[in-house]
Amino acid sequence: MDRQMSLIRSSLIQWIKQGSIAVEHIDEALNHTQIHPNKASWLQFIDHLLLWFGSLAIAIASIFLVAFNWDDLSRFTHYALLEVSALVCIIAYCLYHQNRVVSQVSLIMAALFIGALLALVGQTYQTGADPWQLFFYWAIFITAWAIIARSESLWVIWLILLNTSIITYQNTFGMPFGSSLPSEITAFLDHQQQFVFVLFVFNTLCLFAWELIAHHVQWKTSDWGVRVPAIASGVAITELTQFGIFDGGSAFFVCLWLVWAVVFLFSYRKLRPDLFMLAGANLSIIVVITSFMANLLIELESLDGLLLLALTVIGLGAASAIWLKKVHMEMKS
């Protein structure tokens, strides 16, 4: 829908520039194509915004109600409040599943209550579970809902929960699944680098699976969801490359980043053009090149090189902006 509206907007602008649309008919053309939101569109936007804020406020208030009155409410009341709230959300989804906004809000509220229930079980019975297990099982329990509802928002929450689980695992044990990594990799990776490497692999696999499934299953409403694992993957590989540049000069990180950058640029330039993704890849390239030059300047101990470094950043930024503008014009044509 967003791409279709962008195409209509660019075509209309081109027709206006060519004089195909008379000046006195421009406002009529804008209203007819609905490029400018009308009164009904604004009312619908406000209605959806209030629905999201109100529902999330109710969910968070219910959770804080249990937490604040922990000593004043019985154990049965604690569970009843959260379980009934989750059940009401599921019933609302079943009744209004054809309304995409209401159904998504209902499932997200239910997912929040599931997380609160898991935390309540751990706090009430003192199971001794580590924090990473809370986020991991929370993600597992909402997986079925995300699959059935094909909800982009729920999949993003699922991804955030698993990333949080990996992070809390590292904070608890100090080594994120290091024993499960190949010895060829762990031989020259410290604990922090192993942690970032696991995050990179996980988010890259999620990004690949998301794009692959999106071509076969019609469930996405926009492109914002897929950008979450893309950002996580890009940040992780860029940080790994900086480890390689500053902490040991390992060629493995640089080669890995080169492969990622080539595949990323090719995929979102040729296979599925996406200006946001290309901008992120350009930012990673600028950071890596700047880090490489900064490392050389540190070794040369040259203060004059700081000016060269600043000019390089400006030049790379300008070249990136020019290229992205060119790509944007090609995508509109």
Short mmCIF file of C-alpha atoms in Angstrom, two decimals:
data_model
loop_
_atom_site.label_atom_id
_atom_site.label_comp_id
_atom_site.label_asym_id
_atom_site.label_seq_id
_atom_site.Cartn_x
_atom_site.Cartn_y
_atom_site.Cartn_z
CA MET A 1 0.00 0.00 0.00
CA ASP A 2 2.82 2.42 0.89
CA ARG A 3 4.67 1.64 -2.35
CA GLN A 4 1.50 2.10 -4.40
CA MET A 5 0.82 5.47 -2.80
CA SER A 6 4.45 6.51 -3.36
CA LEU A 7 4.15 5.55 -7.04
CA ILE A 8 0.92 7.54 -7.39
CA ARG A 9 2.52 10.54 -5.69
CA SER A 10 5.62 10.49 -7.89
CA SER A 11 3.52 10.08 -11.05
CA LEU A 12 1.30 12.98 -10.08
CA ILE A 13 4.30 15.23 -9.37
CA GLN A 14 5.78 14.32 -12.74
CA TRP A 15 2.51 15.14 -14.53
CA ILE A 16 2.33 18.49 -12.76
CA LYS A 17 5.91 19.32 -13.77
CA GLN A 18 5.16 18.38 -17.39
CA GLY A 19 2.08 20.59 -17.40
CA SER A 20 -0.25 17.67 -18.09
CA ILE A 21 -2.46 18.84 -15.22
CA ALA A 22 -3.72 22.42 -15.30
CA VAL A 23 -2.95 24.59 -12.29
CA GLU A 24 -6.62 25.05 -11.45
CA HIS A 25 -7.09 21.25 -11.37
CA ILE A 26 -4.15 20.40 -9.09
CA ASP A 27 -6.19 20.53 -5.88
CA GLU A 28 -8.87 18.36 -7.46
CA ALA A 29 -6.24 15.82 -8.53
CA LEU A 30 -4.74 15.75 -5.04
CA ASN A 31 -8.15 15.14 -3.48
CA HIS A 32 -9.05 12.49 -6.04
CA THR A 33 -5.85 10.48 -5.48
CA GLN A 34 -6.18 10.95 -1.68
CA ILE A 35 -2.54 11.95 -1.34
CA HIS A 36 -3.55 14.54 1.23
CA PRO A 37 -5.50 12.92 4.10
CA ASN A 38 -9.13 14.00 4.26
CA LYS A 39 -11.33 14.37 7.32
CA ALA A 40 -12.29 10.69 7.34
CA SER A 41 -8.63 9.63 7.18
CA TRP A 42 -7.72 11.86 10.11
CA LEU A 43 -10.63 10.55 12.18
CA GLN A 44 -9.62 6.97 11.41
CA PHE A 45 -6.00 7.70 12.37
CA ILE A 46 -7.06 9.29 15.68
CA ASP A 47 -9.44 6.41 16.34
CA HIS A 48 -6.68 3.81 15.82
CA LEU A 49 -4.19 5.85 17.85
CA LEU A 50 -6.57 6.11 20.81
CA LEU A 51 -7.34 2.39 20.53
CA TRP A 52 -3.63 1.49 20.72
CA PHE A 53 -2.81 3.90 23.57
CA GLY A 54 -5.95 3.03 25.53
CA SER A 55 -5.48 -0.72 25.20
CA LEU A 56 -1.80 -0.64 26.12
CA ALA A 57 -2.61 1.63 29.06
CA ILE A 58 -5.22 -0.86 30.31
CA ALA A 59 -2.79 -3.78 29.94
CA ILE A 60 0.04 -2.01 31.75
CA ALA A 61 -2.35 -0.72 34.45
CA SER A 62 -3.62 -4.26 35.08
CA ILE A 63 -0.08 -5.53 35.53
CA PHE A 64 0.84 -2.68 37.88
CA LEU A 65 -2.41 -3.25 39.81
CA VAL A 66 -1.21 -6.74 40.70
CA ALA A 67 2.34 -5.60 41.44
CA PHE A 68 1.37 -2.60 43.59
CA ASN A 69 -1.19 -4.57 45.65
CA TRP A 70 0.99 -7.65 45.99
CA ASP A 71 0.54 -7.98 49.74
CA ASP A 72 -3.12 -6.91 49.79
CA LEU A 73 -4.38 -9.38 47.18
CA SER A 74 -4.51 -13.13 47.55
CA ARG A 75 -2.54 -15.46 45.32
CA PHE A 76 -5.77 -16.56 43.64
CA THR A 77 -6.69 -12.94 42.89
CA HIS A 78 -3.28 -12.32 41.32
CA TYR A 79 -3.70 -15.16 38.86
CA ALA A 80 -7.39 -14.52 38.26
CA LEU A 81 -6.85 -10.90 37.24
CA LEU A 82 -4.16 -11.71 34.69
CA GLU A 83 -5.71 -14.91 33.37
CA VAL A 84 -9.15 -13.35 32.93
CA SER A 85 -7.56 -10.34 31.21
CA ALA A 86 -5.68 -12.60 28.79
CA LEU A 87 -8.84 -14.63 28.16
CA VAL A 88 -10.85 -11.47 27.40
CA CYS A 89 -8.20 -10.39 24.89
CA ILE A 90 -8.30 -13.79 23.14
CA ILE A 91 -12.10 -13.67 22.98
CA ALA A 92 -11.90 -10.15 21.53
CA TYR A 93 -9.53 -11.44 18.86
CA CYS A 94 -11.91 -14.28 17.95
CA LEU A 95 -14.86 -11.88 17.71
CA TYR A 96 -13.06 -9.15 15.77
CA HIS A 97 -10.43 -11.13 13.84
CA GLN A 98 -11.59 -9.55 10.56
CA ASN A 99 -10.72 -6.09 11.92
CA ARG A 100 -6.93 -6.06 11.59
CA VAL A 101 -6.31 -3.21 14.05
CA VAL A 102 -8.56 -4.59 16.80
CA SER A 103 -7.22 -8.12 16.35
CA GLN A 104 -3.59 -6.98 16.56
CA VAL A 105 -4.27 -4.88 19.65
CA SER A 106 -6.05 -7.82 21.30
CA LEU A 107 -3.20 -10.25 20.67
CA ILE A 108 -0.52 -7.83 21.80
CA MET A 109 -2.41 -7.21 25.04
CA ALA A 110 -2.77 -10.98 25.50
CA ALA A 111 0.99 -11.38 24.89
CA LEU A 112 1.70 -8.80 27.60
CA PHE A 113 -0.52 -10.65 30.06
CA ILE A 114 1.25 -13.94 29.25
CA GLY A 115 4.58 -12.32 30.11
CA ALA A 116 3.11 -10.98 33.34
CA LEU A 117 1.80 -14.47 34.21
CA LEU A 118 5.22 -16.02 33.67
CA ALA A 119 6.80 -13.38 35.90
CA LEU A 120 4.07 -13.96 38.48
CA VAL A 121 4.73 -17.71 38.54
CA GLY A 122 8.45 -17.15 39.04
CA GLN A 123 7.88 -14.58 41.79
CA THR A 124 5.19 -16.56 43.61
CA TYR A 125 6.81 -19.98 43.66
CA GLN A 126 10.46 -18.86 43.50
CA THR A 127 11.26 -21.39 40.78
CA GLY A 128 14.89 -20.32 40.62
CA ALA A 129 14.72 -19.82 36.88
CA ASP A 130 17.19 -17.41 35.32
CA PRO A 131 15.86 -14.18 33.76
CA TRP A 132 16.72 -15.35 30.24
CA GLN A 133 14.27 -18.24 30.62
CA LEU A 134 11.38 -15.83 31.24
CA PHE A 135 11.92 -14.09 27.90
CA PHE A 136 12.63 -17.34 26.08
CA TYR A 137 9.46 -19.12 27.23
CA TRP A 138 7.49 -15.93 26.75
CA ALA A 139 8.52 -15.93 23.09
CA ILE A 140 7.71 -19.64 22.77
CA PHE A 141 4.21 -19.19 24.18
CA ILE A 142 3.25 -16.39 21.76
CA THR A 143 4.73 -18.12 18.69
CA ALA A 144 1.49 -19.92 17.86
CA TRP A 145 -0.49 -16.66 18.05
CA ALA A 146 1.98 -14.92 15.76
CA ILE A 147 1.72 -17.76 13.21
CA ILE A 148 -2.08 -17.96 13.31
CA ALA A 149 -2.69 -14.22 13.23
CA ARG A 150 0.16 -13.46 10.80
CA SER A 151 0.76 -10.36 12.88
CA GLU A 152 3.80 -8.33 12.00
CA SER A 153 3.73 -6.60 15.40
CA LEU A 154 3.72 -9.90 17.27
CA TRP A 155 6.64 -11.20 15.23
CA VAL A 156 8.62 -8.08 16.12
CA ILE A 157 7.81 -8.62 19.80
CA TRP A 158 8.85 -12.28 19.41
CA LEU A 159 12.15 -11.20 17.89
CA ILE A 160 12.80 -8.65 20.64
CA LEU A 161 12.06 -11.25 23.32
CA LEU A 162 14.52 -13.76 21.88
CA ASN A 163 17.21 -11.10 21.51
CA THR A 164 16.59 -10.09 25.12
CA SER A 165 16.85 -13.75 26.11
CA ILE A 166 20.27 -14.03 24.43
CA ILE A 167 21.47 -10.82 26.10
CA THR A 168 20.30 -11.86 29.58
CA TYR A 169 21.85 -15.31 29.06
CA GLN A 170 25.19 -13.62 28.40
CA ASN A 171 24.80 -11.44 31.49
CA THR A 172 24.09 -14.54 33.59
CA PHE A 173 26.71 -16.98 32.30
CA GLY A 174 29.24 -14.67 30.66
CA MET A 175 29.48 -16.73 27.46
CA PRO A 176 26.52 -16.92 25.07
CA PHE A 177 26.44 -20.48 23.75
CA GLY A 178 30.21 -20.34 23.22
CA SER A 179 30.55 -24.10 23.66
CA SER A 180 28.14 -24.68 20.75
CA LEU A 181 30.15 -22.57 18.31
CA PRO A 182 32.77 -24.18 16.06
CA SER A 183 36.25 -24.25 17.55
CA GLU A 184 37.59 -22.48 14.45
CA ILE A 185 35.51 -19.46 15.46
CA THR A 186 35.91 -19.52 19.25
CA ALA A 187 39.69 -19.86 18.90
CA PHE A 188 40.08 -16.17 18.12
CA LEU A 189 36.89 -14.72 19.66
CA ASP A 190 36.68 -13.47 23.23
CA HIS A 191 33.43 -13.62 25.22
CA GLN A 192 32.16 -10.22 24.04
CA GLN A 193 32.89 -11.02 20.41
CA GLN A 194 31.15 -14.40 20.71
CA PHE A 195 28.13 -12.61 22.17
CA VAL A 196 27.90 -10.15 19.27
CA PHE A 197 28.55 -12.95 16.75
CA VAL A 198 25.60 -14.97 18.10
CA LEU A 199 23.34 -11.92 17.86
CA PHE A 200 24.51 -11.33 14.29
CA VAL A 201 23.87 -14.92 13.20
CA PHE A 202 20.47 -15.07 14.89
CA ASN A 203 19.16 -11.77 13.49
CA THR A 204 20.58 -12.46 10.03
CA LEU A 205 18.80 -15.82 9.92
CA CYS A 206 15.59 -14.13 11.08
CA LEU A 207 15.97 -11.50 8.36
CA PHE A 208 16.52 -14.16 5.70
CA ALA A 209 13.55 -16.23 6.90
CA TRP A 210 11.33 -13.12 7.07
CA GLU A 211 12.12 -12.13 3.50
CA LEU A 212 11.78 -15.71 2.25
CA ILE A 213 8.40 -16.28 3.88
CA ALA A 214 7.11 -12.87 2.80
CA HIS A 215 7.36 -13.95 -0.85
CA HIS A 216 5.10 -16.94 -0.24
CA VAL A 217 2.73 -15.79 2.52
CA GLN A 218 0.69 -12.61 2.26
CA TRP A 219 0.77 -11.36 5.82
CA LYS A 220 2.81 -8.18 5.95
CA THR A 221 1.08 -4.80 5.88
CA SER A 222 4.24 -2.68 5.67
CA ASP A 223 8.03 -2.90 5.56
CA TRP A 224 8.76 -1.63 9.05
CA GLY A 225 8.83 -5.05 10.72
CA VAL A 226 11.56 -6.58 8.55
CA ARG A 227 13.74 -3.57 9.26
CA VAL A 228 14.07 -4.57 12.93
CA PRO A 229 16.19 -7.71 12.30
CA ALA A 230 17.98 -5.85 9.49
CA ILE A 231 19.05 -3.10 11.89
CA ALA A 232 20.11 -5.66 14.52
CA SER A 233 22.10 -7.63 11.93
CA GLY A 234 23.78 -4.49 10.55
CA VAL A 235 24.72 -3.13 13.97
CA ALA A 236 26.14 -6.49 15.06
CA ILE A 237 28.28 -7.08 11.96
CA THR A 238 29.54 -3.49 12.00
CA GLU A 239 30.57 -3.89 15.64
CA LEU A 240 32.28 -7.18 14.84
CA THR A 241 34.20 -5.51 12.03
CA GLN A 242 35.34 -2.79 14.41
CA PHE A 243 36.56 -5.53 16.75
CA GLY A 244 38.60 -6.87 13.86
CA ILE A 245 40.03 -3.45 13.01
CA PHE A 246 40.91 -2.19 16.47
CA ASP A 247 41.42 -5.31 18.60
CA GLY A 248 43.50 -7.63 16.49
CA GLY A 249 43.09 -7.06 12.81
CA SER A 250 41.37 -10.38 12.24
CA ALA A 251 40.60 -10.81 8.55
CA PHE A 252 37.65 -13.07 9.43
CA PHE A 253 35.52 -10.13 10.61
CA VAL A 254 36.37 -8.00 7.59
CA CYS A 255 35.64 -10.83 5.14
CA LEU A 256 32.38 -11.58 6.92
CA TRP A 257 31.36 -7.92 6.72
CA LEU A 258 32.27 -7.76 3.01
CA VAL A 259 30.06 -10.76 2.27
CA TRP A 260 27.22 -9.27 4.30
CA ALA A 261 27.52 -5.87 2.60
CA VAL A 262 27.58 -7.34 -0.93
CA VAL A 263 24.59 -9.62 -0.29
CA PHE A 264 22.69 -6.84 1.51
CA LEU A 265 23.26 -4.25 -1.21
CA PHE A 266 22.45 -6.67 -4.01
CA SER A 267 19.28 -7.92 -2.32
CA TYR A 268 17.82 -4.49 -1.57
CA ARG A 269 19.05 -2.88 -4.77
CA LYS A 270 18.11 -5.54 -7.34
CA LEU A 271 15.85 -8.17 -5.79
CA ARG A 272 13.64 -6.01 -3.55
CA PRO A 273 14.54 -2.32 -3.74
CA ASP A 274 14.33 -0.67 -0.32
CA LEU A 275 15.83 2.76 0.25
CA PHE A 276 15.89 2.38 4.04
CA MET A 277 17.92 -0.83 3.83
CA LEU A 278 20.35 0.71 1.36
CA ALA A 279 20.80 3.74 3.62
CA GLY A 280 21.60 1.41 6.53
CA ALA A 281 24.17 -0.47 4.45
CA ASN A 282 25.77 2.83 3.42
CA LEU A 283 25.99 3.89 7.04
CA SER A 284 27.75 0.63 7.90
CA ILE A 285 30.21 1.17 5.04
CA ILE A 286 30.96 4.71 6.24
CA VAL A 287 31.53 3.50 9.82
CA VAL A 288 33.85 0.67 8.73
CA ILE A 289 35.92 2.83 6.37
CA THR A 290 36.18 5.58 8.99
CA SER A 291 37.22 3.04 11.65
CA PHE A 292 39.88 1.62 9.34
CA MET A 293 41.34 5.07 8.66
CA ALA A 294 41.17 6.00 12.34
CA ASN A 295 43.11 2.87 13.24
CA LEU A 296 45.82 3.79 10.70
CA LEU A 297 46.04 7.30 12.12
CA ILE A 298 46.40 5.91 15.63
CA GLU A 299 49.30 3.73 14.51
CA LEU A 300 50.92 6.65 12.64
CA GLU A 301 50.28 9.01 15.59
CA SER A 302 49.49 11.80 13.13
CA LEU A 303 47.32 14.67 14.39
CA ASP A 304 47.19 16.14 10.89
CA GLY A 305 45.34 13.02 9.82
CA LEU A 306 42.30 14.07 11.86
CA LEU A 307 41.49 16.63 9.20
CA LEU A 308 41.74 13.92 6.55
CA LEU A 309 39.45 11.72 8.65
CA ALA A 310 36.85 14.49 8.92
CA LEU A 311 37.01 15.17 5.18
CA THR A 312 36.61 11.45 4.50
CA VAL A 313 33.46 11.27 6.61
CA ILE A 314 32.02 14.32 4.85
CA GLY A 315 32.94 12.96 1.43
CA LEU A 316 31.51 9.50 2.10
CA GLY A 317 28.34 11.03 3.51
CA ALA A 318 27.89 13.27 0.47
CA ALA A 319 28.58 10.43 -1.97
CA SER A 320 26.11 8.21 -0.12
CA ALA A 321 23.42 10.89 -0.24
CA ILE A 322 23.94 11.44 -3.98
CA TRP A 323 23.77 7.71 -4.71
CA LEU A 324 20.68 7.20 -2.54
CA LYS A 325 18.95 10.12 -4.25
CA LYS A 326 19.75 8.58 -7.64
CA VAL A 327 18.39 5.22 -6.52
CA HIS A 328 15.27 6.91 -5.17
CA MET A 329 14.63 8.58 -8.52
CA GLU A 330 15.09 5.24 -10.30
CA MET A 331 12.65 3.56 -7.93
CA LYS A 332 10.03 6.21 -8.60
CA SER A 333 10.34 5.98 -12.38
#
